[in-house]
Every structure is written in C-alpha cells, then in structure tokens.
XYZ file of C-alpha atoms in Angstrom:
781
model
C 100.828 79.849 86.040
C 104.672 80.390 85.421
C 103.776 82.925 82.816
C 101.618 84.955 85.040
C 104.325 84.766 87.855
C 106.778 86.105 85.462
C 104.435 88.704 84.249
C 103.738 89.770 87.896
C 107.459 90.086 88.585
C 108.026 92.105 85.450
C 105.255 94.430 86.097
C 106.269 94.933 89.806
C 109.808 95.690 88.666
C 108.545 97.973 86.007
C 106.378 99.839 88.584
C 109.236 100.096 90.955
C 111.305 101.807 88.205
C 108.396 104.087 87.184
C 107.934 104.960 90.801
C 111.617 105.698 91.447
C 111.976 107.799 88.167
C 108.682 109.714 89.309
C 110.315 110.267 92.859
C 113.507 111.594 91.419
C 111.787 114.055 88.993
C 109.612 115.676 91.638
C 110.264 119.080 92.975
C 111.428 119.615 96.480
C 107.908 120.864 97.470
C 106.598 117.360 97.043
C 109.156 116.186 99.646
C 108.423 118.995 102.023
C 104.541 118.521 101.972
C 103.502 115.158 100.412
C 105.823 112.379 101.324
C 108.727 111.267 103.347
C 111.660 108.946 102.911
C 110.172 106.307 105.118
C 107.036 106.346 102.899
C 109.025 105.882 99.749
C 110.835 103.134 101.055
C 107.585 101.472 102.270
C 105.967 101.797 98.896
C 109.092 100.581 96.951
C 109.492 97.451 99.170
C 105.988 96.510 100.815
C 103.419 97.931 98.350
C 105.118 96.621 95.218
C 104.891 93.077 96.746
C 101.272 93.321 97.171
C 101.074 94.684 93.598
C 103.054 91.788 92.255
C 100.881 89.294 94.242
C 97.777 90.892 92.608
C 99.292 90.560 89.248
C 100.791 87.195 89.085
C 99.461 83.783 89.742
C 96.367 85.299 91.472
C 95.302 86.491 87.996
C 95.806 83.090 86.258
C 93.750 81.428 89.035
C 91.026 84.097 88.895
C 90.718 83.581 85.073
C 90.558 79.797 85.617
C 87.863 79.896 88.233
C 85.777 82.425 86.318
C 86.151 80.420 83.215
C 85.041 77.321 85.060
C 82.069 79.263 86.366
C 81.110 80.496 83.066
C 81.513 77.137 81.467
C 79.551 75.439 84.187
C 76.613 77.720 83.780
C 76.581 77.406 79.949
C 76.393 73.605 80.238
C 73.742 73.919 82.922
C 71.517 76.046 80.663
C 72.103 73.744 77.822
C 70.897 70.640 79.872
C 67.944 72.211 81.753
C 67.482 75.865 81.438
C 64.511 76.190 83.689
C 66.244 74.563 86.560
C 69.411 76.605 85.796
C 67.492 79.707 85.621
C 65.886 79.092 89.154
C 69.301 78.339 90.572
C 70.694 81.521 89.007
C 68.569 83.572 91.434
C 71.388 82.981 93.990
C 74.233 84.728 91.890
C 73.197 88.432 92.520
C 73.495 87.723 96.279
C 76.961 86.219 95.751
C 78.122 89.022 93.521
C 76.747 91.675 96.068
C 78.516 89.992 98.934
C 81.689 89.677 96.986
C 81.600 93.380 95.991
C 80.685 94.703 99.401
C 83.647 92.609 100.901
C 86.019 93.753 98.129
C 85.240 97.395 98.719
C 85.585 97.101 102.501
C 88.742 95.047 102.177
C 90.331 97.689 99.748
C 89.534 100.493 102.275
C 90.857 98.668 105.185
C 94.108 97.752 103.237
C 94.604 101.319 102.174
C 94.340 102.507 105.700
C 96.672 99.756 106.973
C 99.289 100.523 104.187
C 99.158 104.203 105.064
C 99.808 103.417 108.777
C 102.715 101.107 107.717
C 104.110 103.893 105.582
C 104.037 106.384 108.609
C 105.707 103.532 110.714
C 108.359 103.208 107.929
C 109.071 107.002 108.032
C 109.569 106.649 111.801
C 112.214 103.852 111.020
C 113.825 105.989 108.370
C 114.154 109.093 110.682
C 115.291 107.110 113.609
C 117.999 104.994 111.889
C 119.015 107.881 109.789
C 119.541 110.112 112.770
C 120.351 107.374 115.255
C 123.363 109.386 116.898
C 120.862 112.280 117.765
C 118.296 109.741 118.886
C 120.841 108.079 121.091
C 122.456 111.161 122.546
C 119.041 112.503 123.798
C 117.810 109.034 125.080
C 115.190 109.275 122.403
C 114.944 105.368 121.727
C 111.667 104.929 123.883
C 110.022 107.964 122.202
C 110.697 106.566 118.749
C 109.518 103.078 119.769
C 106.250 104.396 121.106
C 105.679 106.388 117.995
C 106.243 103.368 115.831
C 104.104 101.294 117.983
C 101.210 103.607 117.647
C 101.317 103.432 113.808
C 101.497 99.664 114.226
C 98.242 99.500 116.231
C 96.373 101.423 113.555
C 97.640 98.922 111.034
C 96.767 95.854 113.329
C 93.202 97.106 113.901
C 92.782 97.399 110.138
C 94.272 93.770 109.693
C 91.825 92.486 112.235
C 88.764 94.205 110.490
C 90.040 92.756 107.136
C 89.827 89.317 108.661
C 86.491 89.706 110.037
C 85.065 91.160 106.736
C 86.715 88.547 104.540
C 85.394 85.732 106.773
C 81.862 87.215 106.832
C 81.914 87.730 102.968
C 83.231 84.179 102.420
C 80.619 82.697 105.079
C 77.732 84.466 103.127
C 78.965 83.330 99.815
C 79.281 79.702 100.878
C 75.914 79.822 102.580
C 74.303 81.146 99.462
C 76.077 78.574 97.359
C 74.931 75.617 99.672
C 71.503 77.074 99.828
C 71.352 76.993 96.002
C 72.402 73.332 96.207
C 69.417 72.719 98.473
C 67.201 74.587 96.096
C 68.662 72.368 93.264
C 67.901 69.165 95.165
C 64.279 70.281 95.967
C 63.391 71.877 92.780
C 65.121 69.227 90.744
C 63.080 66.635 92.338
C 59.828 68.738 91.432
C 61.094 68.863 87.833
C 61.467 65.147 87.712
C 57.930 64.510 89.104
C 55.976 67.241 87.414
C 57.934 68.347 84.247
C 59.377 65.160 82.760
C 63.039 65.888 83.543
C 65.339 62.795 83.900
C 67.588 62.081 86.840
C 70.629 62.556 84.545
C 69.534 65.984 83.436
C 69.221 67.161 87.049
C 72.441 65.969 88.004
C 74.156 67.419 85.021
C 72.703 70.846 85.824
C 73.425 70.395 89.533
C 77.163 69.369 88.870
C 77.705 72.104 86.381
C 76.187 74.778 88.762
C 78.087 73.264 91.649
C 81.420 73.371 89.845
C 80.680 76.899 88.589
C 79.503 78.069 92.031
C 82.638 76.467 93.814
C 84.937 78.073 91.114
C 83.303 81.473 92.029
C 83.844 80.934 95.738
C 87.560 80.059 95.144
C 88.081 83.474 93.640
C 88.023 84.920 97.215
C 91.873 84.916 97.672
C 92.410 86.418 94.332
C 89.944 89.103 95.158
C 91.590 89.819 98.509
C 94.939 90.151 96.550
C 93.360 92.340 93.937
C 91.916 94.548 96.726
C 95.374 94.915 98.416
C 97.202 95.383 95.285
C 94.672 97.969 93.979
C 95.084 100.030 97.290
C 98.790 99.823 97.005
C 98.818 100.832 93.474
C 96.478 103.722 93.869
C 99.122 105.741 95.959
C 101.946 104.778 93.762
C 100.378 105.531 90.457
C 99.101 108.813 92.109
C 102.816 109.739 92.452
C 103.744 108.325 89.022
C 101.167 110.445 87.367
C 101.976 113.558 89.371
C 103.327 116.330 87.150
C 105.749 118.498 89.243
C 105.898 122.238 88.896
C 109.744 121.957 88.428
C 110.426 118.790 86.560
C 114.029 117.483 87.011
C 113.712 115.329 83.965
C 112.305 118.083 81.610
C 114.559 118.302 78.588
C 113.121 121.491 77.133
C 114.642 124.814 77.765
C 117.442 127.051 76.538
C 121.231 126.638 77.323
C 124.046 129.222 77.018
C 127.208 128.695 75.194
C 129.232 130.990 77.406
C 128.196 131.463 81.113
C 129.474 134.582 82.599
C 127.757 133.854 86.048
C 126.001 137.187 86.633
C 123.312 136.552 89.163
C 120.273 138.723 89.878
C 117.184 138.389 92.105
C 114.769 140.988 91.033
C 111.824 141.867 93.228
C 111.364 138.323 94.487
C 108.359 137.239 96.614
C 108.592 133.893 98.223
C 106.939 131.420 100.604
C 107.870 127.862 101.556
C 105.205 125.308 100.357
C 105.313 123.731 103.881
C 104.960 127.119 105.472
C 102.459 129.093 103.343
C 101.611 131.431 106.122
C 105.192 132.675 106.565
C 106.449 135.254 104.013
C 110.192 134.684 103.467
C 110.855 137.491 100.822
C 108.774 140.487 100.027
C 110.236 142.358 97.022
C 113.898 141.020 97.541
C 116.431 142.291 95.152
C 120.140 141.486 94.808
C 122.626 141.747 91.971
C 125.870 139.667 92.088
C 128.453 140.478 89.274
C 130.044 137.803 87.344
C 133.247 136.301 88.847
C 132.788 137.935 92.027
C 132.382 136.703 95.560
C 129.201 137.735 97.344
C 128.497 136.957 101.062
C 124.926 136.842 102.473
C 124.990 137.529 106.236
C 122.321 137.941 108.815
C 120.445 136.345 111.771
C 119.116 132.865 111.559
C 115.897 132.640 109.663
C 116.439 135.921 107.700
C 116.295 134.099 104.334
C 120.015 133.622 103.303
C 119.826 129.930 102.592
C 116.623 130.638 100.690
C 118.604 132.418 98.060
C 120.662 129.333 97.382
C 117.637 127.276 97.011
C 116.114 129.853 94.616
C 119.336 129.721 92.585
C 119.402 125.862 92.393
C 115.833 126.236 91.352
C 114.730 123.845 94.086
C 111.707 126.329 94.302
C 110.344 129.029 92.093
C 109.580 132.488 93.472
C 105.776 133.272 93.597
C 106.583 136.651 92.026
C 109.507 138.285 90.708
C 112.548 136.881 88.817
C 115.789 135.033 89.397
C 118.085 135.667 86.532
C 121.515 134.168 85.275
C 123.000 136.381 82.644
C 119.829 138.454 82.403
C 117.788 135.110 81.430
C 115.145 133.979 83.855
C 116.000 130.551 85.366
C 112.681 129.145 84.345
C 113.668 129.384 80.632
C 116.773 127.152 81.129
C 117.046 123.375 80.827
C 116.961 122.355 84.555
C 119.714 119.737 84.183
C 121.929 122.099 82.318
C 121.367 124.828 84.938
C 122.359 122.725 87.920
C 125.419 121.458 86.039
C 126.586 125.103 86.108
C 126.375 125.352 89.908
C 128.390 123.563 92.697
C 126.763 123.321 96.067
C 128.542 122.717 99.327
C 126.094 122.890 102.369
C 126.571 123.086 105.986
C 125.952 119.341 106.540
C 126.942 117.695 103.227
C 125.108 114.468 102.258
C 127.332 111.507 101.615
C 125.971 108.274 100.195
C 126.596 104.913 101.635
C 129.165 103.794 99.044
C 132.869 104.436 98.585
C 134.594 107.901 98.712
C 135.456 107.501 95.064
C 131.846 107.046 93.957
C 130.686 109.861 96.331
C 132.909 112.267 94.580
C 132.111 110.936 91.032
C 128.433 111.879 91.526
C 129.663 115.403 90.714
C 130.348 114.350 87.038
C 129.081 111.611 84.850
C 131.933 109.221 83.571
C 134.597 111.145 85.563
C 138.151 109.766 85.098
C 140.523 108.781 87.796
C 142.760 111.791 86.874
C 139.894 114.097 87.096
C 138.920 112.757 90.581
C 142.601 112.940 91.777
C 142.725 116.578 90.636
C 139.494 117.470 92.570
C 140.593 115.858 95.723
C 143.880 117.706 95.620
C 142.300 120.996 95.045
C 139.914 120.334 98.042
C 142.821 119.480 100.387
C 141.375 115.925 100.679
C 144.180 113.932 99.100
C 146.387 113.806 102.305
C 143.764 112.099 104.529
C 142.380 109.891 101.740
C 145.815 108.620 100.862
C 146.519 107.521 104.521
C 143.230 105.334 104.563
C 143.825 101.680 104.099
C 141.673 101.587 101.121
C 142.126 105.119 100.067
C 139.331 106.108 97.580
C 137.611 102.717 98.147
C 136.868 103.325 101.767
C 133.247 103.069 102.624
C 131.794 106.613 103.747
C 129.058 104.970 105.730
C 125.467 106.115 105.935
C 125.309 109.939 105.623
C 129.131 109.844 105.897
C 129.172 108.796 109.481
C 132.589 107.286 108.993
C 134.155 110.714 108.300
C 134.735 113.796 110.490
C 132.958 116.984 109.717
C 135.981 118.529 108.059
C 136.618 115.434 105.998
C 132.983 115.351 104.712
C 133.141 118.979 103.824
C 136.458 118.234 101.868
C 134.800 115.349 100.035
C 131.709 117.595 99.206
C 134.140 120.327 97.962
C 135.987 117.691 95.778
C 132.497 116.694 94.356
C 131.613 120.235 93.616
C 134.955 120.843 92.052
C 134.680 117.836 89.896
C 131.822 119.266 87.859
C 133.869 122.415 87.333
C 130.899 124.756 87.948
C 130.568 128.409 86.854
C 128.982 129.220 90.023
C 129.917 128.007 93.440
C 127.417 128.097 96.192
C 128.610 127.731 99.713
C 125.715 127.312 102.386
C 127.599 127.855 105.649
C 130.308 125.390 104.609
C 132.359 125.982 107.651
C 129.995 126.992 110.460
C 130.030 123.547 112.066
C 133.646 122.920 112.173
C 136.351 123.327 114.628
C 139.052 126.034 114.189
C 141.649 123.709 112.425
C 139.161 121.943 110.200
C 137.731 125.309 109.412
C 141.268 126.505 108.341
C 141.877 123.613 106.028
C 138.362 123.602 104.380
C 138.604 127.410 104.023
C 141.936 127.085 102.214
C 140.277 124.621 99.841
C 137.462 127.035 99.164
C 139.736 129.975 98.533
C 141.651 127.886 96.157
C 138.645 127.062 94.021
C 136.757 130.379 94.320
C 139.062 132.132 91.656
C 137.389 132.883 88.214
C 133.915 131.712 89.544
C 130.889 133.643 90.809
C 130.644 132.530 94.305
C 127.690 132.935 96.741
C 128.684 132.403 100.281
C 126.088 131.999 103.206
C 128.236 132.929 106.047
C 127.692 132.464 109.930
C 131.202 133.291 110.940
C 131.908 136.896 109.706
C 135.549 136.497 109.854
C 135.500 134.157 106.816
C 133.940 136.712 104.501
C 136.084 139.852 105.177
C 137.652 139.658 101.614
C 134.322 138.967 99.830
C 133.737 141.517 97.064
C 130.156 142.054 98.083
C 128.617 141.471 101.506
C 124.745 141.609 101.614
C 122.946 141.886 105.050
C 119.601 140.159 105.035
C 117.105 140.774 107.787
C 113.481 139.423 107.789
C 113.757 138.652 104.128
C 114.813 142.004 103.136
C 118.205 143.340 101.859
C 119.169 146.123 104.406
C 122.684 146.661 103.472
C 125.384 145.800 100.869
C 129.037 146.710 100.158
C 132.492 145.484 101.103
C 133.618 144.819 104.543
C 135.519 148.124 104.847
C 132.473 149.996 103.593
C 129.923 148.461 105.801
C 132.161 148.484 108.952
C 132.529 152.283 108.466
C 128.901 152.845 109.520
C 128.815 152.039 113.406
C 125.068 152.101 113.350
C 124.708 149.830 110.514
C 123.285 146.287 110.639
C 126.609 144.811 109.566
C 128.551 146.555 112.266
C 126.107 145.539 114.718
C 126.400 141.875 113.630
C 130.234 142.118 113.932
C 130.116 143.670 117.397
C 127.612 140.969 118.474
C 129.923 138.068 117.377
C 133.046 139.724 118.793
C 131.315 140.155 122.071
C 130.351 136.544 122.010
C 133.842 135.450 121.238
C 135.327 137.788 123.953
C 132.855 136.222 126.493
C 134.137 132.795 125.516
C 137.808 133.636 125.502
C 138.753 131.767 128.668
C 136.880 128.655 127.364
C 138.607 128.966 123.966
C 142.046 129.165 125.828
C 141.324 126.076 127.956
C 140.372 124.165 124.786
C 143.362 125.456 122.796
C 145.795 122.789 124.290
C 143.337 120.055 123.420
C 142.639 121.517 120.035
C 146.342 121.743 119.278
C 146.637 117.883 119.819
C 143.502 117.398 117.826
C 144.872 119.608 115.159
C 147.943 117.737 114.981
C 146.007 114.550 114.571
C 143.741 116.002 111.966
C 146.584 117.398 109.806
C 148.199 114.094 109.835
C 144.936 112.278 109.451
C 145.525 109.501 111.863
C 143.174 106.680 111.191
C 141.803 104.446 113.957
C 139.723 101.322 113.457
C 136.134 101.378 114.722
C 136.539 98.322 116.881
C 139.614 99.670 118.785
C 138.147 103.031 119.288
C 134.865 101.501 120.565
C 136.774 99.070 122.998
C 138.705 102.139 124.402
C 135.651 104.071 124.823
C 133.728 101.147 126.554
C 136.623 100.669 128.932
C 136.738 104.281 129.920
C 132.919 104.530 130.243
C 132.885 101.357 132.558
C 135.126 103.063 134.896
C 133.457 106.490 134.895
C 129.974 105.042 134.867
C 128.782 107.040 131.991
C 126.156 105.888 129.531
C 126.890 105.340 125.904
C 124.950 108.350 124.935
C 127.591 110.688 126.166
C 130.203 109.278 123.631
C 129.628 112.019 121.049
C 130.021 114.676 123.668
C 133.004 113.387 125.649
C 135.122 112.306 122.709
C 135.001 115.095 120.042
C 137.815 114.073 117.660
C 136.984 116.250 114.506
C 139.678 114.908 112.288
C 139.058 111.276 113.009
C 137.661 108.717 110.717
C 136.533 105.282 111.899
C 136.985 102.281 109.672
C 134.870 99.186 110.381
C 136.552 95.754 110.777
C 134.403 94.525 107.959
C 136.295 96.972 105.577
C 139.607 95.542 106.297
C 138.555 91.993 107.078
C 136.353 89.553 105.100
C 133.975 91.406 103.070
C 132.230 88.142 101.893
C 131.249 85.707 104.515
C 131.166 82.090 103.404
C 128.021 80.576 102.261
C 127.549 78.356 105.426
C 127.792 81.401 107.604
C 125.009 83.024 105.787
C 122.863 79.839 105.949
C 123.403 79.670 109.574
C 122.235 83.210 110.012
C 119.078 82.570 107.949
C 117.907 79.424 109.566
C 115.486 80.185 112.427
C 113.415 77.388 113.927
C 109.557 77.576 113.361
C 109.366 76.986 117.187
C 110.697 80.491 117.782
C 107.918 82.002 115.641
C 105.325 79.912 117.453
C 106.675 81.073 120.799
C 106.288 84.623 119.713
C 102.570 83.930 119.027
C 101.887 81.905 122.153
C 99.961 85.015 123.815
C 97.389 84.574 120.988
C 96.860 80.804 121.711
C 93.107 81.288 122.493
C 92.605 82.961 118.939
C 94.801 80.291 117.327
C 92.850 77.461 119.175
C 89.501 78.865 118.152
C 90.615 79.447 114.640
C 92.083 76.035 114.374
C 88.830 74.465 115.415
C 86.824 76.656 113.074
C 89.299 75.902 110.234
C 88.997 72.152 110.991
C 85.135 72.379 110.799
C 85.449 74.384 107.703
C 87.764 71.818 106.127
C 85.391 68.860 107.032
C 82.564 70.655 105.328
C 83.767 69.917 101.735
C 84.119 66.151 102.275
C 80.684 66.154 103.755
C 79.406 68.222 100.878
C 80.749 65.483 98.575
C 78.989 62.868 100.417
C 75.747 64.925 100.140
C 76.281 65.175 96.485
C 76.594 61.362 96.105
C 73.395 60.909 98.134
C 71.549 63.482 95.986
C 72.585 61.655 92.827
C 71.028 58.440 94.372
C 67.746 59.962 95.315
C 66.968 61.372 91.840
C 66.442 57.638 90.703
C 64.140 56.749 93.511
C 60.508 56.247 93.090
C 58.440 59.448 93.212
C 56.965 58.899 96.750
C 60.396 58.466 98.242
C 61.824 61.163 96.018
C 59.504 63.764 97.509
C 60.395 63.001 101.156
C 64.237 62.501 100.598
C 64.613 65.573 98.590
C 63.179 67.787 101.435
C 65.428 66.123 104.001
C 68.738 66.329 101.879
C 67.935 69.833 100.907
C 67.755 70.831 104.592
C 70.985 69.184 105.231
C 72.628 71.503 102.452
C 71.048 74.428 104.392
C 72.551 73.191 107.516
C 75.933 72.952 105.883
C 75.569 76.615 104.697
C 74.752 77.630 108.279
C 77.898 75.983 109.607
C 79.882 77.660 106.954
C 78.341 81.089 107.805
C 79.425 80.570 111.376
C 83.000 79.101 111.077
C 84.312 81.047 108.089
C 84.137 84.404 109.976
C 85.569 82.861 113.080
C 88.400 81.254 111.224
C 89.375 84.424 109.242
C 88.991 86.705 112.311
C 90.960 84.492 114.775
C 93.886 84.073 112.272
C 93.628 87.597 111.288
C 94.050 88.721 114.935
C 96.689 86.209 115.606
C 98.644 87.218 112.499
C 98.164 90.843 112.931
C 99.230 90.731 116.567
C 102.266 88.742 115.609
C 103.417 91.083 113.052
C 102.818 93.981 115.216
C 105.044 92.126 117.981
C 107.867 91.076 115.579
C 108.047 94.747 114.048
C 107.941 96.302 117.530
C 110.571 93.935 118.824
C 112.796 94.061 115.827
C 112.656 97.994 115.968
C 113.194 97.919 119.625
C 116.375 95.812 119.035
C 117.574 97.939 116.282
C 117.364 101.330 118.059
C 119.482 99.980 120.998
C 122.252 98.462 118.886
C 125.764 100.048 119.237
C 126.245 102.885 116.952
C 128.848 101.044 114.867
C 126.273 98.610 113.740
C 124.442 101.361 111.794
C 127.742 102.036 109.865
C 127.382 98.689 107.978
C 125.863 99.317 104.490
C 123.553 96.411 105.200
C 122.102 98.221 108.226
C 121.337 101.589 106.495
C 117.992 103.186 107.137
C 116.602 101.918 103.884
C 117.735 98.425 104.344
C 116.469 98.181 107.800
C 113.157 99.653 106.729
C 112.778 97.281 103.801
C 113.548 94.347 105.975
C 110.858 95.318 108.476
C 108.364 95.662 105.783
C 109.142 92.672 103.552
C 110.129 90.245 106.342
C 107.018 90.963 108.335
C 104.791 90.557 105.428
C 106.348 87.212 104.747
C 105.767 86.013 108.219
C 102.294 87.318 108.074
C 101.602 84.794 105.473
C 102.675 81.865 107.778
C 100.063 82.790 110.389
C 97.287 84.230 108.569
C 95.720 82.796 105.385
C 98.459 80.098 104.868
C 98.052 78.614 108.411
C 94.307 78.616 108.131
C 94.532 76.813 104.757
C 96.972 74.264 106.171
C 94.559 73.346 108.985
C 91.541 73.468 106.702
C 93.289 71.201 104.091
C 94.573 68.775 106.597
C 91.013 68.323 108.058
C 89.641 68.039 104.525
C 92.225 65.359 103.681
C 91.607 63.352 107.031
C 87.804 63.688 106.644
C 87.976 62.560 102.956
C 90.211 59.546 103.774
C 87.877 58.336 106.335
C 84.894 58.739 104.110
C 86.843 56.942 101.257
C 87.842 54.134 103.576
C 84.364 53.623 104.808
C 82.917 53.671 101.413
C 85.634 51.365 99.615
C 88.749 50.634 101.330
C 90.571 48.971 98.236
C 89.865 51.877 95.892
C 90.998 54.392 98.624
C 94.346 52.634 98.932
C 94.891 52.730 95.060
C 94.039 56.644 95.294
C 96.418 57.190 98.263
C 99.278 55.715 96.353
C 99.448 58.939 94.306
C 99.618 61.190 97.524
C 103.468 60.773 97.782
C 103.994 62.184 94.163
C 101.783 65.015 94.889
C 103.850 65.645 98.180
C 107.158 65.649 96.272
C 105.629 68.045 93.753
C 104.561 70.354 96.527
C 108.030 70.046 98.234
C 109.945 71.106 95.089
C 107.606 73.970 94.294
C 107.786 75.277 97.860
C 111.734 75.163 97.811
C 111.671 76.898 94.502
C 109.350 79.685 95.666
C 111.453 80.187 98.898
C 114.603 80.510 96.905
C 112.911 82.981 94.445
C 111.612 85.221 97.243
C 114.949 85.358 99.056
C 116.737 86.544 95.825
C 114.029 89.054 95.331
C 114.086 90.218 98.927
C 117.896 90.764 98.832
C 117.409 92.674 95.604
C 114.885 94.892 97.290
C 117.032 95.609 100.285
C 119.900 96.683 98.085
C-alpha cells in the first residue's frame, strides 16, 4: 500500500503542477469567461485531494479485492463448475447496481464540486476585497451568497449518501441471496448429482470470498467517482489550447527595437462582452521615442489600447504593429519583456518589497534593484522602513499607500528596462502630493522610450508629443496640446473645459483640504512609518468616543503616504512549537457540539451501522451452520437447506434496509456539519479586523485553501469514517460474544492478539495525521 500512497501523492503533485502551468499559460479571455480565482484555488487544494485519494491506497485495495474476486471464482469453477455457474447469475445484478451507483455518484460529486468552486470564488473575492466589503457593510451579503452555494453542495452530499447506501444495500442483498441459492442448490447437487459436501463448501467459500471482496470495492469506487469528477475539470483546463499561449516559444524577435507602434484598422470586442463593439476601424500611429497620451471619457476604449499592445487580447480584425511587424508574429515572452506596464491600481504580491520589484527581471542584482527604486523615487520611503526592502507588502500591497504602491510598480517596470512604457492612468487615484512624486518618477524614466499614457487628469499630459482623443472606440482628434486647444469646438478643448469647470466648482473644498493635505504632504515626503497596532489602537479609541463603526475608518483617516507595519514583522516571526501545538489542539467534543443539531440522524445512523456491523458475525455463524448441514442425512439436508437459505435471504433484506439508512443518515449529518463549519468559519473570517488580513497566512488563497481542505478532513470524521467505526465496533462486539459462547478458551487466545493490532493502528494513524498536516501546510502556501 505504501507504494500506492507514494504514487498517489506524486501524481497529485504532478497534476497540481500541470494545472498551475496550464492556468499560467492561458489567455486573459479564459479568466474573463471560463474561470475565477476562487475556482482555481478550490481545484488546486480540494480537487487534487480527491484525485490523490482516488489514485493512492484505494487503487491497491481495489486491485487486491478484484484479484480475490477473480481467484475465488476460478477456484469455484475448478471444484464445481455447475454450482459455480448457477451462482454466477447474481454477478450481472451486482455489476449493474455498482455501475448505476458509480454513475450517479460521479454526477452528484461533480455538481457538489462545482458548487464548492463557486463558494471558493466568493471567499476569494470577499477576502481579496475585504476593505471594500467592510466599508459597504457587505459582510452579510457575502455570507448569504456563500451559504447558497454551500446549500447546493450539501444537497448533493445527501443524495450521494442515499445513492451509495442503496447501491451497497442492493449489492449485499444480491450477495446474501446468492449464498441462499448456494445452500439450497448445493444441497440438491449433493442429493441428486453426486457432489460431496466438501466440494460444495469449497465452491461456497470461494464464491463467498470473491463476492465479499467485490462488495468491499465500494469505498474505492466512491473514491474513483469523486476523483474522476474532480479530474475531468482539471484535465479540461490542462488540455485547453489558448489562442494566445504565454508559454509558446515560437515567433520572431528583433535585435534592435525602435518602439514605433501602430494600430491599423482595428476591430475588437471583449470576450466577456461580445455584444459590445469597442473598436470599429480604429487606427493610431505612435512614433518611436515619443510620448503619446490617450484621453477621453470613461469606457471610450483607452485602456483597451494598452491591452492590445500587451497582447492580452488579439483584435478580431486589423493589425497591431511594433516596428511594422504584427504582434502575432513575435515570441510572446520576448514581446512583453519589451514593455513595462504601470496601471492605475498596481498589483503587488504577498511577499517582500524586494521580491515584488524583482518580478520585473529574472536574476536581478541588488545594484539593479537599488537603481530602479532610486529612479522611481521610492528609495527614500523604503530606507526609512524597519526592514527596508525586506518589508512585507501585504496582500495586494495593503500595507502601502497608493503613492508608495505606484512607486514600487514603477521600480518594477524600470528594472526590466523596457523599450516601451505603458502608463494606464497611473496617477489618477492619487492625492496631489503623491501624484507630484509619482509624476516626477515617470518623467525621469520616460526619456528615450516610447511611452503610451492613458490619462484622466489632462494637466499631466500637456507636454506629450501626441495627444489622441478617443470617443466610443474611435479616434476623433490627435495632435499636441497647443494644436488641439486652439480649436475651441474640438473634443479635446471640451474635455479641458469640463475638467476645469469641475475643478473650479470644487475650489472651496480643495482650499479647505489644503491645510490638511499640507500636513499629510509633509508626512508623505518624510515617509513617517507607524506600526499597525499603534494606529489601530488610536483609531479604536477615537471611534469609541465618536460612536462610529469600524467601516468608516477608510474614509475618516485618509493618510496617503502612510505604511502600516504589523507587529509580526518586527516581532517574533517564528512562534515556538508549543504555541503552534496549542493552536492546533481542538477537543473532539467541540466537533460533536457543532453536530448536536443532527443528533436524530446520528442516532438513527448509529443504530443502522450497529445492525449492519452485527450482520457479518451472524453471517459467519450461518456459514458454519451451512457447512455442518452438508454432512447431514439427505432427509434432514432437504429441510435444513431450505430453512438456512431463507435465513440468508433475511440477512440480505436487513442489509437492504440498514445500508441506505446508515449512509444517508451519516451523509446528512456530515454534510450539515461541513456546511455549518464552512459557514461559521467564513462568518468569523469576514468580521475579523482588517489588520488580520494583512498577515501572509490569512491571504485570500490561504483562507480559501483552509476552508476547502480542513472541511474535507472534518467531513471524513463524521461521514464514512464514523459509520465504519460504529459498524466495526458492533462487528467486534458481536464477534466476541459469538466466540465466547462457542469456545471461551480459544476466544481468549485470539483476543491476546488484539493489543498488537491496536498498537499497529495507533502508529499508522499518527503517521497519517502527521503526513496530512505537512501536505495541508504545503497546499496553503
């Protein structure tokens, strides 16, 4: 089994790697229309566990049981082919029942996993945008949306329990009925066809062992069904061929890039909005080494130009050219290396500032990073941080102000030394002072580069070599500022007047803010750093006096130049082992208390599992009795064979009743427990203080992975595992009673071996728990 466990882990790791590589090579349209970040996290964490279970020890057990089944039937046909052939009539029914059960289980499992993927997307969106959720009091809305997806998954789980119970019940009923047929027909073969009692017993035992082995493949079949459903979606993504392949190494490169850009008669629609035409014959020429500014109303198509230049999308018609070469002909990785993008809301990763900047260039040296941050006007505030470049940025850069994030993004873009610089409203969301600092950094790095600027504030692009006015996806004007402003009826002049009028209307407000901005400006220029705990404590004190909610924090305390450093960054980053152990130890009674609302299901399921467990010792008793009657005189044999055959049928009927009740009851109890735990956990998560989400361990990916993997682990305690525990305890108890009644001395000798079996089970359990904990931590990371 250890070989299969290793195989399963390696295959799961390989599939994770293939899936991640497939995700990273997909085009942007795939993320717009076919998947979400939450679904990807769910597939990477939850679905790969199902695949691993389907490919590890379950395969070994399945092969073992199938081999037992085949070997048993070979022996049976060798010893008495006619009796074995009669008993084989039950096999098609067992196969049919198992096939129908596996098909329905696969369907239900696929629906459940789809619901969990949607729930994971809710987690990712909520945790990733927790500040927005909190500021709009949207926690309850997110919880309700999450709970709706959990309800769908719960219903699928309950149906899976019922279907697996019915399938198992039918299989056991057919198997026990086949034993009844074996006893009755075996007696006839002895009386009329010269069979010996030993031959009948050989056939019966062989068929019995083979049939029981076939029945024991049920857990493996369930795991295969779940793994197959999980693998289907993952392999669908792995095999998907994107129209723009980020990993494609084919294509041409240029030795000397001049940086001339041309969009020639471009037609384009976004894949997520195919009914909205963005560009209809759009054309624009940007000379090399010049700065071109794109201006216009929101939704006019300015940012789409940036997306087409980066080749996030391809135009449906027309061409996008670099130095008179169509972008489709270039090697994609090389093309993007020639461009540096700074967007309105730059994305920073949950790692150090140094590593965030180093994303701009592979194997960047310390000197290159230092030069980049100095050119980006970021060196001053970074040097004042306690850990400097080793400071954690927080998820999506939440530990930095807007201006600081922009400067880190500019440094990242500078590090790759791009021939073309793309600035997508890089200063529109900043206050006046932060905009000034960032604009100085941009002006410093724009020289000798072709620069495309998508501008919201027209004052920032007065000195551009070319200003292009875009309206409704069409180029309506282009020229310099002086040329365009000279036409009072032109589109550019109207935009300037609209913005000046807006600024004049807000003049008093700006004057009132000037004094406050001056203070903030001083703070930003000096890059004063406050710790998160100190700032939050001051905010809480002020809020407690003013009676405000915590959601007003982001509006009442706008400090643009401030960075919050968590205590964990300057404190102990590595808690001691005992602290971690205390956090992990949760009493099982707490889990039981969470499941107390389902006590009727648990009671009924426990009774059914107990009866189910007693069936097998009783079955052994019937076997010993059947062996005895085959050596009775023929008159007694005829009567007793009918009676004991009817007992087997009764045993099959009991299995047909208790197996569905057991699986359905524990399925409902386990499903409701998982739904409750996921819901309660998510409820607690969204109401945490904002500083909690700044911890790397509490990122949206880590929270989503924990909700997925931990819930799956807990499910195993209340579902199949708990049912098997009760069933096995009943089997052991009934077996011991029967053994002591039959021969107490022999029973004591056998019982002496139980402690050794218990020790072996204990160490195996400890090993599995330790192994799963390590795997879970790796998945969260």
